[in-house]
PDB file of N, CA and C in Angstrom:
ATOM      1  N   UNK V   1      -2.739  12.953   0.406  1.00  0.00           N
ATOM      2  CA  UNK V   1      -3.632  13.983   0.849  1.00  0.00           C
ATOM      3  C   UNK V   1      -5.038  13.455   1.006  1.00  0.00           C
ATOM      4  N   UNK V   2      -6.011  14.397   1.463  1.00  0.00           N
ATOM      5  CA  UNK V   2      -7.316  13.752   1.131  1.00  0.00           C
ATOM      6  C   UNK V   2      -8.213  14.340  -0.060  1.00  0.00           C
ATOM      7  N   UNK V   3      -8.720  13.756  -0.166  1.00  0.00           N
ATOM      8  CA  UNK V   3      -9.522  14.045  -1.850  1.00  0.00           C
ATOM      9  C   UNK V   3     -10.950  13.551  -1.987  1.00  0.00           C
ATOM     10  N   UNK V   4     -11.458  13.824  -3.169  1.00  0.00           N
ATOM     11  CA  UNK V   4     -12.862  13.142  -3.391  1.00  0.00           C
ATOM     12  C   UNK V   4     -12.596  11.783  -3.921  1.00  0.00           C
ATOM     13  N   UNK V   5     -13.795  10.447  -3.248  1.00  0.00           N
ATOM     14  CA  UNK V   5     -13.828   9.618  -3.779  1.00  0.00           C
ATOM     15  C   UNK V   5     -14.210   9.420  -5.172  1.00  0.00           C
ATOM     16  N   UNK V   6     -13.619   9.030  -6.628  1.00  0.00           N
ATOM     17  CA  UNK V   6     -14.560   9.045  -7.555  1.00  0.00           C
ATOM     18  C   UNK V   6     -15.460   7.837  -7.141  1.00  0.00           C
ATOM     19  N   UNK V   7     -16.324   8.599  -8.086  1.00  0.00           N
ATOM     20  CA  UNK V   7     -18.083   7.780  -7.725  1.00  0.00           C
ATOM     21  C   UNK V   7     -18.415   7.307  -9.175  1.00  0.00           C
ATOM     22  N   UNK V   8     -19.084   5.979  -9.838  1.00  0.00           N
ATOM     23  CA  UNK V   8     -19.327   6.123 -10.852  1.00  0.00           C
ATOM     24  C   UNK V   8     -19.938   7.246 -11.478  1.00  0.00           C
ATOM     25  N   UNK V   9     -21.015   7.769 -10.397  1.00  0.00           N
ATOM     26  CA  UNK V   9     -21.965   8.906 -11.171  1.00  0.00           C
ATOM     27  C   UNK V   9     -20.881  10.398 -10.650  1.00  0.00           C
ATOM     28  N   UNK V  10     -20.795  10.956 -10.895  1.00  0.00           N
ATOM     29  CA  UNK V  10     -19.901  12.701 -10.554  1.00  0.00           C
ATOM     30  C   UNK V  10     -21.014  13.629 -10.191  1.00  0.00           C
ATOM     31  N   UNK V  11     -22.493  13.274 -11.032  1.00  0.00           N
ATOM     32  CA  UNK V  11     -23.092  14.283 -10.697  1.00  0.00           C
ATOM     33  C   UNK V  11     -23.796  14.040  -9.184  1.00  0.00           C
ATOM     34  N   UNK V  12     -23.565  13.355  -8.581  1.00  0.00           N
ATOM     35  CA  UNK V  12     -24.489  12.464  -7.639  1.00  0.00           C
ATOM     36  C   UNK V  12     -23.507  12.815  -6.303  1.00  0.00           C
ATOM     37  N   UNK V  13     -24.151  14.186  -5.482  1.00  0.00           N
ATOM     38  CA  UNK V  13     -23.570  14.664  -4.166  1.00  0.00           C
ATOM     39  C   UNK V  13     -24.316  14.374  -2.759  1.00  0.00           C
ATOM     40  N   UNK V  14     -24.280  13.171  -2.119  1.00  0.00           N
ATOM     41  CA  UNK V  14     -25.346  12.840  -0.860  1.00  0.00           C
ATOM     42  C   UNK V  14     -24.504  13.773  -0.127  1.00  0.00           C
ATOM     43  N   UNK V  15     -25.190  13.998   1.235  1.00  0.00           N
ATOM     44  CA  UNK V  15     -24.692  14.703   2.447  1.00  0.00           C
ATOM     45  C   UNK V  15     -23.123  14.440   2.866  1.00  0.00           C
ATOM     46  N   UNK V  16     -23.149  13.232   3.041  1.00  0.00           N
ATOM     47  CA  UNK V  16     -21.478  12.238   2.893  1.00  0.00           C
ATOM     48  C   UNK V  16     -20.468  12.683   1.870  1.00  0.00           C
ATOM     49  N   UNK V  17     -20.481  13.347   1.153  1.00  0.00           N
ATOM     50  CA  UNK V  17     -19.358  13.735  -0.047  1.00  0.00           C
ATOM     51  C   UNK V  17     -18.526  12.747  -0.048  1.00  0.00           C
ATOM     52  N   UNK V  18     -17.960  12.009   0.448  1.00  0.00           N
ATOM     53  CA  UNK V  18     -17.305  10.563   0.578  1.00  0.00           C
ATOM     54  C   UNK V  18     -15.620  10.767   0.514  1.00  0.00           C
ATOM     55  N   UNK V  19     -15.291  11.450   1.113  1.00  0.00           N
ATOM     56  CA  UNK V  19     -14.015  12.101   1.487  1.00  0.00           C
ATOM     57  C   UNK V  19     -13.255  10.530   2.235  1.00  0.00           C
ATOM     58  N   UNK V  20     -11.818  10.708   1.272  1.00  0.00           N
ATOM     59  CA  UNK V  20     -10.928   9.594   1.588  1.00  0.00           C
ATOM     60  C   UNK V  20      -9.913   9.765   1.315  1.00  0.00           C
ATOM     61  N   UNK V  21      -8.788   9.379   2.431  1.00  0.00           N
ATOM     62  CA  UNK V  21      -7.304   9.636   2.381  1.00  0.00           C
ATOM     63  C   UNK V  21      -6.375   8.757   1.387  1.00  0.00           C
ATOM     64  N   UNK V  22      -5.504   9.515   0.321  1.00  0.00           N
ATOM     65  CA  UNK V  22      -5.430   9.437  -0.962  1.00  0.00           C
ATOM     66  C   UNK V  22      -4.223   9.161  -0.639  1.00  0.00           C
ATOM     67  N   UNK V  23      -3.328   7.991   0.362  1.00  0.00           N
ATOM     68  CA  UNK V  23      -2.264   7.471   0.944  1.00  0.00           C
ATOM     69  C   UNK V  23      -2.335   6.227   1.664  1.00  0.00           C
ATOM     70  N   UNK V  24      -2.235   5.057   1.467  1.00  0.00           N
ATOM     71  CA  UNK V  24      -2.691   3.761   2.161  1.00  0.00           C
ATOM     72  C   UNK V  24      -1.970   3.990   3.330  1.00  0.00           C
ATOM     73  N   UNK V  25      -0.767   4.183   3.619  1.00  0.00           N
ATOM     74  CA  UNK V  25      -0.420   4.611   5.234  1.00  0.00           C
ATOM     75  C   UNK V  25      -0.678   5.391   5.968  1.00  0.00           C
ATOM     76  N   UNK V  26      -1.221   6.449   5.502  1.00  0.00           N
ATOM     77  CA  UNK V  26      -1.812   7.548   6.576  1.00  0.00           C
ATOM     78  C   UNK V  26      -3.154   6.731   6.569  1.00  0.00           C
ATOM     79  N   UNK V  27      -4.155   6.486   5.864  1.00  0.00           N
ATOM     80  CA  UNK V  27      -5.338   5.699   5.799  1.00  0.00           C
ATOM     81  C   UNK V  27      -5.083   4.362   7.029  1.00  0.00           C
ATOM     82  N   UNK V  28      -4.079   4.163   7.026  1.00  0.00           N
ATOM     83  CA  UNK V  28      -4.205   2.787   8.258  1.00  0.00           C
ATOM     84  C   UNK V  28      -4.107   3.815   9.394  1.00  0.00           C
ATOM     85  N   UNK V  29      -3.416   4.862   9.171  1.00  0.00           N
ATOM     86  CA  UNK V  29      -2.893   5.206  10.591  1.00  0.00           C
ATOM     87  C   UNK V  29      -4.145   5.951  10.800  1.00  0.00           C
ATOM     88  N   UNK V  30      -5.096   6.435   9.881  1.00  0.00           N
ATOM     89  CA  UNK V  30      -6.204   7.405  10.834  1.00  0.00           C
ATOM     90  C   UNK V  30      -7.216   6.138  11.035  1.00  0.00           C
ATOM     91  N   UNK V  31      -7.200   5.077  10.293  1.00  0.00           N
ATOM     92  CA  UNK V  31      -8.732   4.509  10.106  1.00  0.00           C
ATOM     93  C   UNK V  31      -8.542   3.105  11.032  1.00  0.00           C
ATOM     94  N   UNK V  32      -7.277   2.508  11.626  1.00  0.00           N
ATOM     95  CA  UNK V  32      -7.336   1.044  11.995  1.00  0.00           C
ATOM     96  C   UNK V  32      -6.130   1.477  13.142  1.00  0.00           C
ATOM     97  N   UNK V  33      -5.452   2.546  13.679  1.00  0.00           N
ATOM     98  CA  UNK V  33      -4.761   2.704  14.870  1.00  0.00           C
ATOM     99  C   UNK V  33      -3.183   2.768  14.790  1.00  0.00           C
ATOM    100  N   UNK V  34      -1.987   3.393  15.630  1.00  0.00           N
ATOM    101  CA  UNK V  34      -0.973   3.247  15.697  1.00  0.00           C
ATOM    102  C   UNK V  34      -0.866   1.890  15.661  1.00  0.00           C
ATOM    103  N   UNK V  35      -1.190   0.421  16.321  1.00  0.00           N
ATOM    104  CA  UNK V  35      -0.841  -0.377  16.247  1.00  0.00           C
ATOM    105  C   UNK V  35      -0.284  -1.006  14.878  1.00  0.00           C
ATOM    106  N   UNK V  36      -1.352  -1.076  14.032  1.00  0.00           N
ATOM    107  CA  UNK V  36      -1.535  -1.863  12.817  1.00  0.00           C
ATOM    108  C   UNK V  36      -0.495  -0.871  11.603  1.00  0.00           C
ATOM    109  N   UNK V  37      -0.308   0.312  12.114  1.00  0.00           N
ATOM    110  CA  UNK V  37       0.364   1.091  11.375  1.00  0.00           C
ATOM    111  C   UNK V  37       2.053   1.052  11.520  1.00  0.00           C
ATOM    112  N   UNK V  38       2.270   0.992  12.925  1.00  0.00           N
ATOM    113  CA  UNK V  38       3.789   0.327  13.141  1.00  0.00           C
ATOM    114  C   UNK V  38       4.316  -1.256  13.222  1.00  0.00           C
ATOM    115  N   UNK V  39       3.412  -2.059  12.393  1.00  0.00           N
ATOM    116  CA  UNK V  39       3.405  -2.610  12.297  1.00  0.00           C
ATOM    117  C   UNK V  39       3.181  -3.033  10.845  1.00  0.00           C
ATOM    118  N   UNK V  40       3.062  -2.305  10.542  1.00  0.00           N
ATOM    119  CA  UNK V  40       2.808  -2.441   8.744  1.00  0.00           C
ATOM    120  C   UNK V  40       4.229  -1.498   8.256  1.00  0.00           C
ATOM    121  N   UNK V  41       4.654  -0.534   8.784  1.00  0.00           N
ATOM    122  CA  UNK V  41       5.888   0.281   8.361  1.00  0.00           C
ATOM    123  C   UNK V  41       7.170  -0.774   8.745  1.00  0.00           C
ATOM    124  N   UNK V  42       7.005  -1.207   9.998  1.00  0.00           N
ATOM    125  CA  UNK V  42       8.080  -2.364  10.364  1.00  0.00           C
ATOM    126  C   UNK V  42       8.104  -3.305   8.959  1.00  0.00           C
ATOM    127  N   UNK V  43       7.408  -3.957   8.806  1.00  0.00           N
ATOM    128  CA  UNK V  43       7.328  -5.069   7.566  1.00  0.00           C
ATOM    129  C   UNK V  43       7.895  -4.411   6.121  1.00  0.00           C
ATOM    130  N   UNK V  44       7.395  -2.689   6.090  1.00  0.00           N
ATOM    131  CA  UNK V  44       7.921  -2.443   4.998  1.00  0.00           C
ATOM    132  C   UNK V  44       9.142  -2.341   5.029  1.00  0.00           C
ATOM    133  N   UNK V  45       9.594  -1.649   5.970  1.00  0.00           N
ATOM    134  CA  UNK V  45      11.094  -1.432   6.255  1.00  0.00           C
ATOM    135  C   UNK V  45      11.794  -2.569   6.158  1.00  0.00           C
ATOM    136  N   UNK V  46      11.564  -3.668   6.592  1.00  0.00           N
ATOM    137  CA  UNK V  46      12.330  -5.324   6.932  1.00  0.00           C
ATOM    138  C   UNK V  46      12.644  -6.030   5.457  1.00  0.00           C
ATOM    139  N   UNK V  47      11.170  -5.490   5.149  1.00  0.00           N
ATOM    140  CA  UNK V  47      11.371  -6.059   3.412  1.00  0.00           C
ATOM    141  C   UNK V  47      12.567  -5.074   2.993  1.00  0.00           C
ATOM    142  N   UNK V  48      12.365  -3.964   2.992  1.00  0.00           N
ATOM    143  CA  UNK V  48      13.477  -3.287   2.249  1.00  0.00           C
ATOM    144  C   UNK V  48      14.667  -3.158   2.403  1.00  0.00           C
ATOM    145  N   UNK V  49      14.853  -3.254   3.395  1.00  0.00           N
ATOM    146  CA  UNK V  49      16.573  -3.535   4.245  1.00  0.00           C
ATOM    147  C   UNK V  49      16.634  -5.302   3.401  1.00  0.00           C
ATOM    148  N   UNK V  50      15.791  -6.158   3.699  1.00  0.00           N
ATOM    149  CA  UNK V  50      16.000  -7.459   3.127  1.00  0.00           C
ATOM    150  C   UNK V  50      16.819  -7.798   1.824  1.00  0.00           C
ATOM    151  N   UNK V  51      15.790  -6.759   0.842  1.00  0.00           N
ATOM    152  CA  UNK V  51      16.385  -6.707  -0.231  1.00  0.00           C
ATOM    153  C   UNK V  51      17.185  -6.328  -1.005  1.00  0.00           C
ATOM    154  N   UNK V  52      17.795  -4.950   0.103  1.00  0.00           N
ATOM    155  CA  UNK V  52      18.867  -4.554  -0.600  1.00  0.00           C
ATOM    156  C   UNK V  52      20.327  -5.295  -0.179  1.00  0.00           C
ATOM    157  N   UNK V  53      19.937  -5.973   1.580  1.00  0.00           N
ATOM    158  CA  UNK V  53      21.004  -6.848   1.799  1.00  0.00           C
ATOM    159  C   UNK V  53      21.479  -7.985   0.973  1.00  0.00           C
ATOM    160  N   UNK V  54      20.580  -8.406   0.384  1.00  0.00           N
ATOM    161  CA  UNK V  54      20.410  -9.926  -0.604  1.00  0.00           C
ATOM    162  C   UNK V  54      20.803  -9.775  -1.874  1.00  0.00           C
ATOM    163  N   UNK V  55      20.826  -8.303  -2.669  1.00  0.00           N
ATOM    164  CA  UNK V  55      20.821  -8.062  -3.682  1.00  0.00           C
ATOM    165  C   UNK V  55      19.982  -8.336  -4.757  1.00  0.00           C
ATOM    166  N   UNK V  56      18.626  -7.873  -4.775  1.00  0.00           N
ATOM    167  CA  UNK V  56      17.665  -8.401  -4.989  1.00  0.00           C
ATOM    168  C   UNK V  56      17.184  -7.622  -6.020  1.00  0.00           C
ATOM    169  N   UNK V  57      17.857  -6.716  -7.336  1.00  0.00           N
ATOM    170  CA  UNK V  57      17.433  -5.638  -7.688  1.00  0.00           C
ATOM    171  C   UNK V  57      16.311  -5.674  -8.390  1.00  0.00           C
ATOM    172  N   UNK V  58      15.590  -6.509  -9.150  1.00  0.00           N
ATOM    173  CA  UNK V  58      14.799  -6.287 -10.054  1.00  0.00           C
ATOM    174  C   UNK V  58      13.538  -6.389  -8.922  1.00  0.00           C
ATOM    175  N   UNK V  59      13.503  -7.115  -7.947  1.00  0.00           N
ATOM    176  CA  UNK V  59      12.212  -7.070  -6.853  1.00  0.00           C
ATOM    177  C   UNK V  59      12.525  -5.642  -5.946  1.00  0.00           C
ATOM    178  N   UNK V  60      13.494  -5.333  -5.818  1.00  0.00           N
ATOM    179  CA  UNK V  60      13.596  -3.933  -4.988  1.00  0.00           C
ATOM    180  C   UNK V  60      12.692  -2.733  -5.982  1.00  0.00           C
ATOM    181  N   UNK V  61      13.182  -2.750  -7.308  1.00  0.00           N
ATOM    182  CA  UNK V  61      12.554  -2.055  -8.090  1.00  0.00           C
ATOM    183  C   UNK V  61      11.089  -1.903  -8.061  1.00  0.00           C
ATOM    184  N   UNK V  62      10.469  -3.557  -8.251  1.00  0.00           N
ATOM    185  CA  UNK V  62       8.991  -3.772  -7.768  1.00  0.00           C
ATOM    186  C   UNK V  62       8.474  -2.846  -6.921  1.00  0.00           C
ATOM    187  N   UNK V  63       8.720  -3.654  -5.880  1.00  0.00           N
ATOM    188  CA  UNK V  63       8.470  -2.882  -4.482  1.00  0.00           C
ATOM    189  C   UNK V  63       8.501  -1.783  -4.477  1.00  0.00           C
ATOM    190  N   UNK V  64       9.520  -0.865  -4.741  1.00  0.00           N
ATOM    191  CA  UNK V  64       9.878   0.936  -4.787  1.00  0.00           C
ATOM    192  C   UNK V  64       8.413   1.192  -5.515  1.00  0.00           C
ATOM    193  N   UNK V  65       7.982   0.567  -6.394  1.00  0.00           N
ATOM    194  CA  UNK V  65       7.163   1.054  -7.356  1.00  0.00           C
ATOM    195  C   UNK V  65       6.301   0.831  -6.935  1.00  0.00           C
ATOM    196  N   UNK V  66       5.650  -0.448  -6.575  1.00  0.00           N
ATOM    197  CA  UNK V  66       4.385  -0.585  -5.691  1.00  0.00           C
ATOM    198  C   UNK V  66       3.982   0.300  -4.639  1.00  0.00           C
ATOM    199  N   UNK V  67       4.912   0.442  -3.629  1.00  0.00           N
ATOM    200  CA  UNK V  67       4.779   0.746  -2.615  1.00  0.00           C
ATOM    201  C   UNK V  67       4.369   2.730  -3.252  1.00  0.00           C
ATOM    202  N   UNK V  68       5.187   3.050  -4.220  1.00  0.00           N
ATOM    203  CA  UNK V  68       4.596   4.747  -4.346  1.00  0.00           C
ATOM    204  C   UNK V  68       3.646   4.670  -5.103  1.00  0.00           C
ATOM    205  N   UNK V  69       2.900   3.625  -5.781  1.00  0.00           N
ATOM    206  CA  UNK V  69       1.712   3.585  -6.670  1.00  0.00           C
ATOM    207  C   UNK V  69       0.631   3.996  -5.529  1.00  0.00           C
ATOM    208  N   UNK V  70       1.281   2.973  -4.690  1.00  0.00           N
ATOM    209  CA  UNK V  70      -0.015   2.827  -2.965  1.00  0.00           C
ATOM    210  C   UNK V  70      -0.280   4.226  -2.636  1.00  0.00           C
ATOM    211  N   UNK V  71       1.113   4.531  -2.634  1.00  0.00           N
ATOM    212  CA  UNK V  71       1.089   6.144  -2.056  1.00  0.00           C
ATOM    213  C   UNK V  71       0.071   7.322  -2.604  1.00  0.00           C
ATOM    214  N   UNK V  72      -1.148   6.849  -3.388  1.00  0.00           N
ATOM    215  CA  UNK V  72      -1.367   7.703  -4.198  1.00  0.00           C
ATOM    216  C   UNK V  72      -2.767   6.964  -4.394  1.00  0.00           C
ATOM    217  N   UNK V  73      -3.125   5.676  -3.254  1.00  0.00           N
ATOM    218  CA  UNK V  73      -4.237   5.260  -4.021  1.00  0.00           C
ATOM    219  C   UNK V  73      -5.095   5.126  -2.975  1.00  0.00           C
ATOM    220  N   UNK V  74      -6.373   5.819  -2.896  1.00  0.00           N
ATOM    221  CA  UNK V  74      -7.405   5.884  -1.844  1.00  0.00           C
ATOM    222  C   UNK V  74      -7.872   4.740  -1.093  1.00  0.00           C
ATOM    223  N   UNK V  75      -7.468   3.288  -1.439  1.00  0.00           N
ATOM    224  CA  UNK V  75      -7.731   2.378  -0.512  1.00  0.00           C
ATOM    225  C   UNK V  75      -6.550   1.708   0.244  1.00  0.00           C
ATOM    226  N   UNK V  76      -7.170   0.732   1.159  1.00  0.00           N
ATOM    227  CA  UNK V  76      -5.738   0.034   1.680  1.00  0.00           C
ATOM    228  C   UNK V  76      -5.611  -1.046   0.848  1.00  0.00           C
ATOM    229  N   UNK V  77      -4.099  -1.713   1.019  1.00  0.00           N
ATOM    230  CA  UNK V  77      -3.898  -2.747  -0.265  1.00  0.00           C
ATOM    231  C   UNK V  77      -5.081  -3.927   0.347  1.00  0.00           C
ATOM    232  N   UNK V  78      -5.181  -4.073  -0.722  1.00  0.00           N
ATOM    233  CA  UNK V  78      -6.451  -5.141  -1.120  1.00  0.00           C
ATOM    234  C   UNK V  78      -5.682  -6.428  -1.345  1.00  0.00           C
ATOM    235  N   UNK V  79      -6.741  -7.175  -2.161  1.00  0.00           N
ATOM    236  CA  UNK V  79      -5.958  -8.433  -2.910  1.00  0.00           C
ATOM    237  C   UNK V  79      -6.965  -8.323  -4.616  1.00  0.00           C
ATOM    238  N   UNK V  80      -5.455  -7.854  -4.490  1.00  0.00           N
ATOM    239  CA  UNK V  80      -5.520  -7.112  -6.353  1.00  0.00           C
ATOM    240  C   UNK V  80      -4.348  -8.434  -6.761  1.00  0.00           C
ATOM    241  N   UNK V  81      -4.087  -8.318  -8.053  1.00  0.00           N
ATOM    242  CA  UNK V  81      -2.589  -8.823  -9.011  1.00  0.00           C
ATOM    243  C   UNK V  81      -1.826  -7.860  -8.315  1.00  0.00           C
ATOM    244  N   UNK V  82      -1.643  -6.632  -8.445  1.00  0.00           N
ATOM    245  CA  UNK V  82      -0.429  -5.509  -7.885  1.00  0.00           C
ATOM    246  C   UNK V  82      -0.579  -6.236  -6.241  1.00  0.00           C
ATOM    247  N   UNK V  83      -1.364  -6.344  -5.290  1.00  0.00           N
ATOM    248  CA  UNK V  83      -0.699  -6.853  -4.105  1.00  0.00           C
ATOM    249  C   UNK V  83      -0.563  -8.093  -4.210  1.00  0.00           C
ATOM    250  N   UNK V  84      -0.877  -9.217  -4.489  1.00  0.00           N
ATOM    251  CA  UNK V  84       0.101 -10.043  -4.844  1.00  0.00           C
ATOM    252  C   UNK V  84       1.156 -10.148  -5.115  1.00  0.00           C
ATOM    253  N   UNK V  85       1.853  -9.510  -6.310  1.00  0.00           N
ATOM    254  CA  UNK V  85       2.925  -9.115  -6.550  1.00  0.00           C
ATOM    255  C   UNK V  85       3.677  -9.023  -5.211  1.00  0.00           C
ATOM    256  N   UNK V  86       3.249  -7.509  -4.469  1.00  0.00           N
ATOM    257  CA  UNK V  86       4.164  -7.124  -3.545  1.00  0.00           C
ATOM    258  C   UNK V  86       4.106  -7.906  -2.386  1.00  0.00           C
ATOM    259  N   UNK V  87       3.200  -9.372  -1.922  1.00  0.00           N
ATOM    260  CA  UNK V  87       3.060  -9.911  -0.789  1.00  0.00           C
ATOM    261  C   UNK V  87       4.440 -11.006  -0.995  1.00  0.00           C
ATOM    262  N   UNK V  88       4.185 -11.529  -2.604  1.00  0.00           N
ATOM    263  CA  UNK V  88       5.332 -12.429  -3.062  1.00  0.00           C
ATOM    264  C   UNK V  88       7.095 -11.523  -3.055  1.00  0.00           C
ATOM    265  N   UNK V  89       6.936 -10.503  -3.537  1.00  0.00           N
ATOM    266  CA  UNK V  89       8.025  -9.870  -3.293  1.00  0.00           C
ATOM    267  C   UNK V  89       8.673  -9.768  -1.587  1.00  0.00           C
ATOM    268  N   UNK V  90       7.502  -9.567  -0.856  1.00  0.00           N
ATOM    269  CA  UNK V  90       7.527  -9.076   0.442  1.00  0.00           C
ATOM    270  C   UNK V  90       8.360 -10.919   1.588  1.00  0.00           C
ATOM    271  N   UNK V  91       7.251 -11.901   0.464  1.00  0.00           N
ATOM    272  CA  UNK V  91       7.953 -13.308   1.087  1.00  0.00           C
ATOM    273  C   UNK V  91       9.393 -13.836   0.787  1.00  0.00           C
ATOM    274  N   UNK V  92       9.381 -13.496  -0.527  1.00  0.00           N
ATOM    275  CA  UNK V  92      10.754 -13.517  -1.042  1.00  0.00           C
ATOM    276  C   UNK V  92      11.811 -12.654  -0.727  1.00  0.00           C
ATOM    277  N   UNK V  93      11.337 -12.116   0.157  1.00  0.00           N
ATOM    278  CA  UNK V  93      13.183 -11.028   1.273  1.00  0.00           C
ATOM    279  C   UNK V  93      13.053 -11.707   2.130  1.00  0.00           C
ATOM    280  N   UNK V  94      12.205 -12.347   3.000  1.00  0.00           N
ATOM    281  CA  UNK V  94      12.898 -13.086   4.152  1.00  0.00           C
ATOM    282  C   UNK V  94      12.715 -14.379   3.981  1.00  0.00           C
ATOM    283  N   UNK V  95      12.422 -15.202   2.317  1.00  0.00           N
ATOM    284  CA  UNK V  95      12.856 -16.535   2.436  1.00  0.00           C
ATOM    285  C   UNK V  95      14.275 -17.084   1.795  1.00  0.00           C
ATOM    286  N   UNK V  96      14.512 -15.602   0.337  1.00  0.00           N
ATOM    287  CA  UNK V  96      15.676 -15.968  -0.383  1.00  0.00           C
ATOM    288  C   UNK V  96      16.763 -16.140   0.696  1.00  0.00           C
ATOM    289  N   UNK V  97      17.710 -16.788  -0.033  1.00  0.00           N
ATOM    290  CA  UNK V  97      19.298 -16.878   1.136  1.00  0.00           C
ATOM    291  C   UNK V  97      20.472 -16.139   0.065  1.00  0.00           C
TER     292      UNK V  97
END
């Protein structure tokens, strides 16, 4: 959904209220275009078909989990430890055999 950004200060309201979409995929899709957005769902999807073809359960788990943490977090993935995680998870479906 969209929501308020927390701000360090709460009491502190500029004109901007700083309103931000509280879903990293709708956030690509309003803020960077259909392109980058079917193109980011493709990759998720590829990974996930990957891994369940391969049998990959303890990284499928990852992923499931990452990916709905995202679902819930006002920026796009960054380069945090948690996306790391899921970039290595994400390399490891289309390098395992």
């Amino acid at each position: 959904g969209i929501g308020f950004y927390v701000r360090p200060d709460p009491f502190y309201l500029p004109n901007d209220m700083g309103l931000h979409v509280h879903n990293f995929l709708l956030r690509i899709f309003v803020e960077n275009g259909i392109g980058l957005f079917i193109f980011t769902i493709t990759i998720l999807v590829a990974s996930l078909i990957n891994l369940v073809r391969k049998n990959l359960r303890h990284e499928l788990g990852v992923f499931v989990a990452i990916i709905c943490f995202y679902s819930f977090m006002p920026r796009h993935i960054q380069f945090n430890p948690m996306s790391i995680v899921l970039y290595i998870i994400i390399g490891r479906s289309y390098l395992y055999k």
